[in-house]
């Protein structure tokens, strides 16, 4: 069964840091591009960042303007794990963060598998 | 960034009704559009990709159409399980964007 399991969320103070992880199983992780998408409480979906897979693995990285310079996406194909390092966190970063598998090896593309999400709360 | 605008924001309908949701892009995205369904407290689920291709396992009552800047998601006969929020997403540009969502509620 194809599965994505996020972890690492929690409560952090403004200006703090957090690292999210997403462990993948049931498919050849290195072959696919991956993304992070977030959803603030009561709001819609916002694409956050994407990273290429396949022959481009890790070489192509993209960020939303709202997180550029503060968040860093990375992947470990040996551990089948996607990461999101979040620094200089702000209250507006409070959201459920979803890990998503893209349909092919590079971004942009549609997201055919989603994790259940991990909640990040930025508050003093 | 490409802006995606969905209408309506809320759609009230009954079981058996035909439901139509529109998504407009601020510039042409060819057919690089996906539709997702999300239920409260759950992750989004892919329904349609490349504007009109049905994801495996998705019921045939769901269909998508359109190209360029105007797209439509149609549910031919609403079932109780279909009451949820629906999002379109463009993947024409590296900065992918979602529509604001359409909540389909029971009338």
mmCIF file of C-alpha atoms in Angstrom:
data_model
loop_
_atom_site.group_PDB
_atom_site.id
_atom_site.type_symbol
_atom_site.label_atom_id
_atom_site.label_comp_id
_atom_site.label_asym_id
_atom_site.label_seq_id
_atom_site.Cartn_x
_atom_site.Cartn_y
_atom_site.Cartn_z
ATOM 1 C CA UNK A 1 0.000 0.000 0.000
ATOM 2 C CA UNK A 2 1.298 3.420 -0.956
ATOM 3 C CA UNK A 3 1.608 5.494 2.197
ATOM 4 C CA UNK A 4 2.998 8.799 3.414
ATOM 5 C CA UNK A 5 3.329 9.486 7.133
ATOM 6 C CA UNK A 6 4.224 12.960 8.362
ATOM 7 C CA UNK A 7 5.732 13.751 11.748
ATOM 8 C CA UNK A 8 7.513 16.578 13.544
ATOM 9 C CA UNK A 9 4.686 19.042 14.020
ATOM 10 C CA UNK A 10 4.030 20.801 17.283
ATOM 11 C CA UNK A 11 3.843 24.103 19.132
ATOM 12 C CA UNK A 12 6.691 26.549 18.533
ATOM 13 C CA UNK A 13 7.237 30.187 19.433
ATOM 14 C CA UNK A 14 7.428 32.895 16.771
ATOM 15 C CA UNK A 15 10.955 33.034 15.381
ATOM 16 C CA UNK A 16 11.554 29.386 16.232
ATOM 17 C CA UNK A 17 12.362 26.387 14.053
ATOM 18 C CA UNK A 18 10.848 22.997 13.358
ATOM 19 C CA UNK A 19 11.709 20.118 11.036
ATOM 20 C CA UNK A 20 8.943 18.061 9.493
ATOM 21 C CA UNK A 21 9.509 14.559 8.155
ATOM 22 C CA UNK A 22 7.486 12.436 5.757
ATOM 23 C CA UNK A 23 8.236 8.726 5.562
ATOM 24 C CA UNK A 24 7.182 7.055 2.336
ATOM 25 C CA UNK A 25 6.400 3.403 1.694
ATOM 26 C CA UNK A 26 4.815 1.221 -0.961
ATOM 27 C CA UNK A 27 6.487 2.879 -3.975
ATOM 28 C CA UNK A 28 9.980 3.647 -5.285
ATOM 29 C CA UNK A 29 10.457 6.934 -3.472
ATOM 30 C CA UNK A 30 13.510 8.132 -5.418
ATOM 31 C CA UNK A 31 11.582 8.021 -8.716
ATOM 32 C CA UNK A 32 9.005 10.650 -7.805
ATOM 33 C CA UNK A 33 8.896 14.348 -7.133
ATOM 34 C CA UNK A 34 7.420 15.340 -3.778
ATOM 35 C CA UNK A 35 5.721 18.407 -2.344
ATOM 36 C CA UNK A 36 4.602 20.005 0.881
ATOM 37 C CA UNK A 37 1.151 21.616 0.962
ATOM 38 C CA UNK A 38 -0.334 23.393 3.969
ATOM 39 C CA UNK A 39 -3.791 24.370 5.162
ATOM 40 C CA UNK A 40 -4.304 27.082 7.755
ATOM 41 C CA UNK A 41 -7.240 26.567 10.143
ATOM 42 C CA UNK A 42 -10.505 27.019 8.254
ATOM 43 C CA UNK A 43 -8.699 28.002 5.051
ATOM 44 C CA UNK A 44 -7.876 26.472 1.685
ATOM 45 C CA UNK A 45 -4.858 24.598 0.411
ATOM 46 C CA UNK A 46 -1.530 26.353 -0.206
ATOM 47 C CA UNK A 47 1.372 24.742 -2.048
ATOM 48 C CA UNK A 48 4.572 25.327 -0.043
ATOM 49 C CA UNK A 49 7.488 23.607 -1.741
ATOM 50 C CA UNK A 50 8.453 20.889 -4.204
ATOM 51 C CA UNK A 51 11.518 18.780 -4.948
ATOM 52 C CA UNK A 52 12.293 16.679 -7.990
ATOM 53 C CA UNK A 53 12.823 12.937 -8.087
ATOM 54 C CA UNK A 54 13.942 10.468 -10.736
ATOM 55 C CA UNK A 55 17.062 11.442 -12.688
ATOM 56 C CA UNK A 56 16.675 15.006 -11.403
ATOM 57 C CA UNK A 57 16.433 13.844 -7.807
ATOM 58 C CA UNK A 58 16.900 16.774 -5.472
ATOM 59 C CA UNK A 59 18.299 19.050 -8.158
ATOM 60 C CA UNK A 60 15.135 20.995 -8.852
ATOM 61 C CA UNK A 61 13.651 22.694 -5.818
ATOM 62 C CA UNK A 62 10.819 25.215 -5.700
ATOM 63 C CA UNK A 63 9.255 27.362 -2.989
ATOM 64 C CA UNK A 64 6.203 29.540 -2.579
ATOM 65 C CA UNK A 65 7.108 33.200 -2.141
ATOM 66 C CA UNK A 66 5.581 33.121 1.352
ATOM 67 C CA UNK A 67 8.255 30.710 2.632
ATOM 68 C CA UNK A 68 11.246 31.405 0.372
ATOM 69 C CA UNK A 69 14.390 32.041 2.418
ATOM 70 C CA UNK A 70 12.869 30.550 5.579
ATOM 71 C CA UNK A 71 11.959 26.961 4.630
ATOM 72 C CA UNK A 72 14.215 24.300 3.119
ATOM 73 C CA UNK A 73 12.955 21.112 1.478
ATOM 74 C CA UNK A 74 15.187 18.067 1.149
ATOM 75 C CA UNK A 75 14.978 14.323 0.648
ATOM 76 C CA UNK A 76 16.904 11.214 1.678
ATOM 77 C CA UNK A 77 16.280 8.529 -0.912
ATOM 78 C CA UNK A 78 18.020 5.901 1.242
ATOM 79 C CA UNK A 79 15.656 6.538 4.119
ATOM 80 C CA UNK A 80 12.622 7.105 1.836
ATOM 81 C CA UNK A 81 12.010 10.341 3.690
ATOM 82 C CA UNK A 82 11.098 13.897 2.714
ATOM 83 C CA UNK A 83 11.920 16.806 5.014
ATOM 84 C CA UNK A 84 10.873 20.409 5.524
ATOM 85 C CA UNK A 85 13.131 22.551 7.678
ATOM 86 C CA UNK A 86 11.169 25.576 8.831
ATOM 87 C CA UNK A 87 13.031 28.543 10.319
ATOM 88 C CA UNK A 88 11.957 32.026 11.425
ATOM 89 C CA UNK A 89 8.433 30.764 11.938
ATOM 90 C CA UNK A 90 5.548 33.213 12.008
ATOM 91 C CA UNK A 91 1.996 33.006 13.301
ATOM 92 C CA UNK A 92 0.772 32.804 9.709
ATOM 93 C CA UNK A 93 2.705 29.549 9.254
ATOM 94 C CA UNK A 94 0.228 27.856 11.603
ATOM 95 C CA UNK A 95 -1.358 25.085 9.558
ATOM 96 C CA UNK A 96 -1.706 21.402 8.902
ATOM 97 C CA UNK A 97 1.231 20.432 6.688
ATOM 98 C CA UNK A 98 0.647 17.668 4.160
ATOM 99 C CA UNK A 99 3.292 15.699 2.325
ATOM 100 C CA UNK A 100 2.249 14.714 -1.194
ATOM 101 C CA UNK A 101 3.679 12.480 -3.900
ATOM 102 C CA UNK A 102 3.623 13.857 -7.412
ATOM 103 C CA UNK A 103 2.607 11.668 -10.297
ATOM 104 C CA UNK A 104 5.980 11.883 -12.052
ATOM 105 C CA UNK A 105 9.642 12.644 -11.470
ATOM 106 C CA UNK A 106 9.694 16.401 -11.690
ATOM 107 C CA UNK A 107 7.635 19.367 -10.591
ATOM 108 C CA UNK A 108 5.180 20.834 -11.327
ATOM 109 C CA UNK A 109 2.625 18.050 -11.489
ATOM 110 C CA UNK A 110 -0.534 16.835 -9.840
ATOM 111 C CA UNK A 111 -0.439 15.093 -6.463
ATOM 112 C CA UNK A 112 -1.766 11.562 -6.485
ATOM 113 C CA UNK A 113 -0.988 10.452 -2.932
ATOM 114 C CA UNK A 114 -1.274 12.517 0.254
ATOM 115 C CA UNK A 115 -0.291 11.932 3.856
ATOM 116 C CA UNK A 116 -2.679 12.588 6.733
ATOM 117 C CA UNK A 117 -0.828 15.738 7.759
ATOM 118 C CA UNK A 118 0.985 17.092 10.790
ATOM 119 C CA UNK A 119 -0.085 20.197 12.694
ATOM 120 C CA UNK A 120 2.231 23.145 13.236
ATOM 121 C CA UNK A 121 1.168 25.877 15.650
ATOM 122 C CA UNK A 122 3.234 29.045 15.949
ATOM 123 C CA UNK A 123 2.278 30.921 19.077
ATOM 124 C CA UNK A 124 3.802 32.498 22.166
ATOM 125 C CA UNK B 1 1.686 33.761 -9.924
ATOM 126 C CA UNK B 2 -1.305 32.246 -11.686
ATOM 127 C CA UNK B 3 -4.506 32.926 -9.765
ATOM 128 C CA UNK B 4 -7.238 30.290 -9.649
ATOM 129 C CA UNK B 5 -10.811 31.379 -8.960
ATOM 130 C CA UNK B 6 -13.543 28.879 -8.178
ATOM 131 C CA UNK B 7 -17.278 29.451 -8.262
ATOM 132 C CA UNK B 8 -19.496 29.134 -6.455
ATOM 133 C CA UNK B 9 -17.889 29.213 -3.006
ATOM 134 C CA UNK B 10 -20.777 27.150 -1.655
ATOM 135 C CA UNK B 11 -23.160 24.927 -3.553
ATOM 136 C CA UNK B 12 -26.318 23.669 -1.848
ATOM 137 C CA UNK B 13 -27.790 20.618 -3.510
ATOM 138 C CA UNK B 14 -29.751 17.449 -2.880
ATOM 139 C CA UNK B 15 -28.872 13.810 -3.372
ATOM 140 C CA UNK B 16 -29.373 12.984 -7.030
ATOM 141 C CA UNK B 17 -28.768 16.539 -8.260
ATOM 142 C CA UNK B 18 -26.227 17.412 -10.899
ATOM 143 C CA UNK B 19 -23.487 19.654 -9.488
ATOM 144 C CA UNK B 20 -21.162 21.861 -11.512
ATOM 145 C CA UNK B 21 -18.127 23.736 -10.178
ATOM 146 C CA UNK B 22 -16.150 26.199 -12.285
ATOM 147 C CA UNK B 23 -12.470 27.077 -11.996
ATOM 148 C CA UNK B 24 -10.929 29.994 -13.887
ATOM 149 C CA UNK B 25 -7.216 30.636 -14.323
ATOM 150 C CA UNK B 26 -5.762 34.135 -14.593
ATOM 151 C CA UNK B 27 -3.795 33.006 -17.668
ATOM 152 C CA UNK B 28 -3.781 29.984 -19.916
ATOM 153 C CA UNK B 29 -2.690 26.753 -18.255
ATOM 154 C CA UNK B 30 -3.435 24.474 -21.213
ATOM 155 C CA UNK B 31 -4.886 21.315 -19.597
ATOM 156 C CA UNK B 32 -2.605 21.288 -16.564
ATOM 157 C CA UNK B 33 -5.399 21.214 -14.020
ATOM 158 C CA UNK B 34 -6.343 18.801 -11.252
ATOM 159 C CA UNK B 35 -9.395 18.504 -9.002
ATOM 160 C CA UNK B 36 -9.316 17.274 -5.401
ATOM 161 C CA UNK B 37 -11.998 16.373 -2.876
ATOM 162 C CA UNK B 38 -11.481 17.060 0.817
ATOM 163 C CA UNK B 39 -13.631 16.028 3.750
ATOM 164 C CA UNK B 40 -13.347 17.653 7.194
ATOM 165 C CA UNK B 41 -10.234 16.563 9.061
ATOM 166 C CA UNK B 42 -8.989 14.496 6.132
ATOM 167 C CA UNK B 43 -6.321 14.883 3.472
ATOM 168 C CA UNK B 44 -7.304 15.896 -0.056
ATOM 169 C CA UNK B 45 -8.016 13.116 -2.531
ATOM 170 C CA UNK B 46 -7.206 13.334 -6.241
ATOM 171 C CA UNK B 47 -10.253 13.060 -8.511
ATOM 172 C CA UNK B 48 -9.259 14.415 -11.922
ATOM 173 C CA UNK B 49 -5.929 15.269 -13.574
ATOM 174 C CA UNK B 50 -5.000 16.854 -16.889
ATOM 175 C CA UNK B 51 -8.400 18.587 -16.804
ATOM 176 C CA UNK B 52 -10.462 15.551 -17.804
ATOM 177 C CA UNK B 53 -8.650 12.318 -16.871
ATOM 178 C CA UNK B 54 -10.357 10.361 -14.109
ATOM 179 C CA UNK B 55 -8.058 9.017 -11.396
ATOM 180 C CA UNK B 56 -8.229 5.266 -10.936
ATOM 181 C CA UNK B 57 -10.941 4.226 -8.495
ATOM 182 C CA UNK B 58 -12.908 7.479 -8.709
ATOM 183 C CA UNK B 59 -16.596 6.954 -9.538
ATOM 184 C CA UNK B 60 -17.699 7.668 -13.094
ATOM 185 C CA UNK B 61 -20.205 10.277 -11.915
ATOM 186 C CA UNK B 62 -17.235 12.651 -11.608
ATOM 187 C CA UNK B 63 -16.032 14.318 -14.803
ATOM 188 C CA UNK B 64 -13.848 17.251 -15.748
ATOM 189 C CA UNK B 65 -13.670 19.438 -18.812
ATOM 190 C CA UNK B 66 -12.056 22.595 -20.141
ATOM 191 C CA UNK B 67 -8.742 23.962 -21.305
ATOM 192 C CA UNK B 68 -6.935 27.267 -21.396
ATOM 193 C CA UNK B 69 -8.484 29.359 -18.637
ATOM 194 C CA UNK B 70 -11.883 27.834 -17.923
ATOM 195 C CA UNK B 71 -12.529 24.442 -16.377
ATOM 196 C CA UNK B 72 -15.473 22.547 -14.952
ATOM 197 C CA UNK B 73 -15.930 19.702 -12.493
ATOM 198 C CA UNK B 74 -19.288 17.956 -12.816
ATOM 199 C CA UNK B 75 -20.858 15.427 -10.497
ATOM 200 C CA UNK B 76 -23.656 13.865 -12.523
ATOM 201 C CA UNK B 77 -25.774 12.640 -9.615
ATOM 202 C CA UNK B 78 -24.744 13.669 -6.109
ATOM 203 C CA UNK B 79 -24.365 10.864 -3.606
ATOM 204 C CA UNK B 80 -24.249 11.260 0.194
ATOM 205 C CA UNK B 81 -20.486 10.617 0.137
ATOM 206 C CA UNK B 82 -19.909 13.547 -2.256
ATOM 207 C CA UNK B 83 -20.740 16.308 0.209
ATOM 208 C CA UNK B 84 -17.295 17.798 0.747
ATOM 209 C CA UNK B 85 -15.055 20.662 -0.350
ATOM 210 C CA UNK B 86 -13.540 20.611 -3.832
ATOM 211 C CA UNK B 87 -10.350 22.346 -4.962
ATOM 212 C CA UNK B 88 -8.840 22.918 -8.367
ATOM 213 C CA UNK B 89 -5.049 23.150 -8.750
ATOM 214 C CA UNK B 90 -2.979 24.379 -11.671
ATOM 215 C CA UNK B 91 0.354 22.751 -12.344
ATOM 216 C CA UNK B 92 1.344 24.733 -15.402
ATOM 217 C CA UNK B 93 3.930 26.753 -13.489
ATOM 218 C CA UNK B 94 6.460 25.864 -10.806
ATOM 219 C CA UNK B 95 4.528 28.007 -8.357
ATOM 220 C CA UNK B 96 1.497 25.760 -8.267
ATOM 221 C CA UNK B 97 -1.713 27.305 -6.996
ATOM 222 C CA UNK B 98 -5.067 26.098 -5.735
ATOM 223 C CA UNK B 99 -8.484 27.614 -6.047
ATOM 224 C CA UNK B 100 -10.100 28.819 -2.830
ATOM 225 C CA UNK B 101 -12.413 25.808 -2.667
ATOM 226 C CA UNK B 102 -16.091 25.042 -3.220
ATOM 227 C CA UNK B 103 -18.080 23.513 -0.400
ATOM 228 C CA UNK B 104 -20.850 21.216 -1.594
ATOM 229 C CA UNK B 105 -23.451 21.004 1.156
ATOM 230 C CA UNK B 106 -26.745 19.240 1.590
ATOM 231 C CA UNK B 107 -29.741 21.392 0.724
#
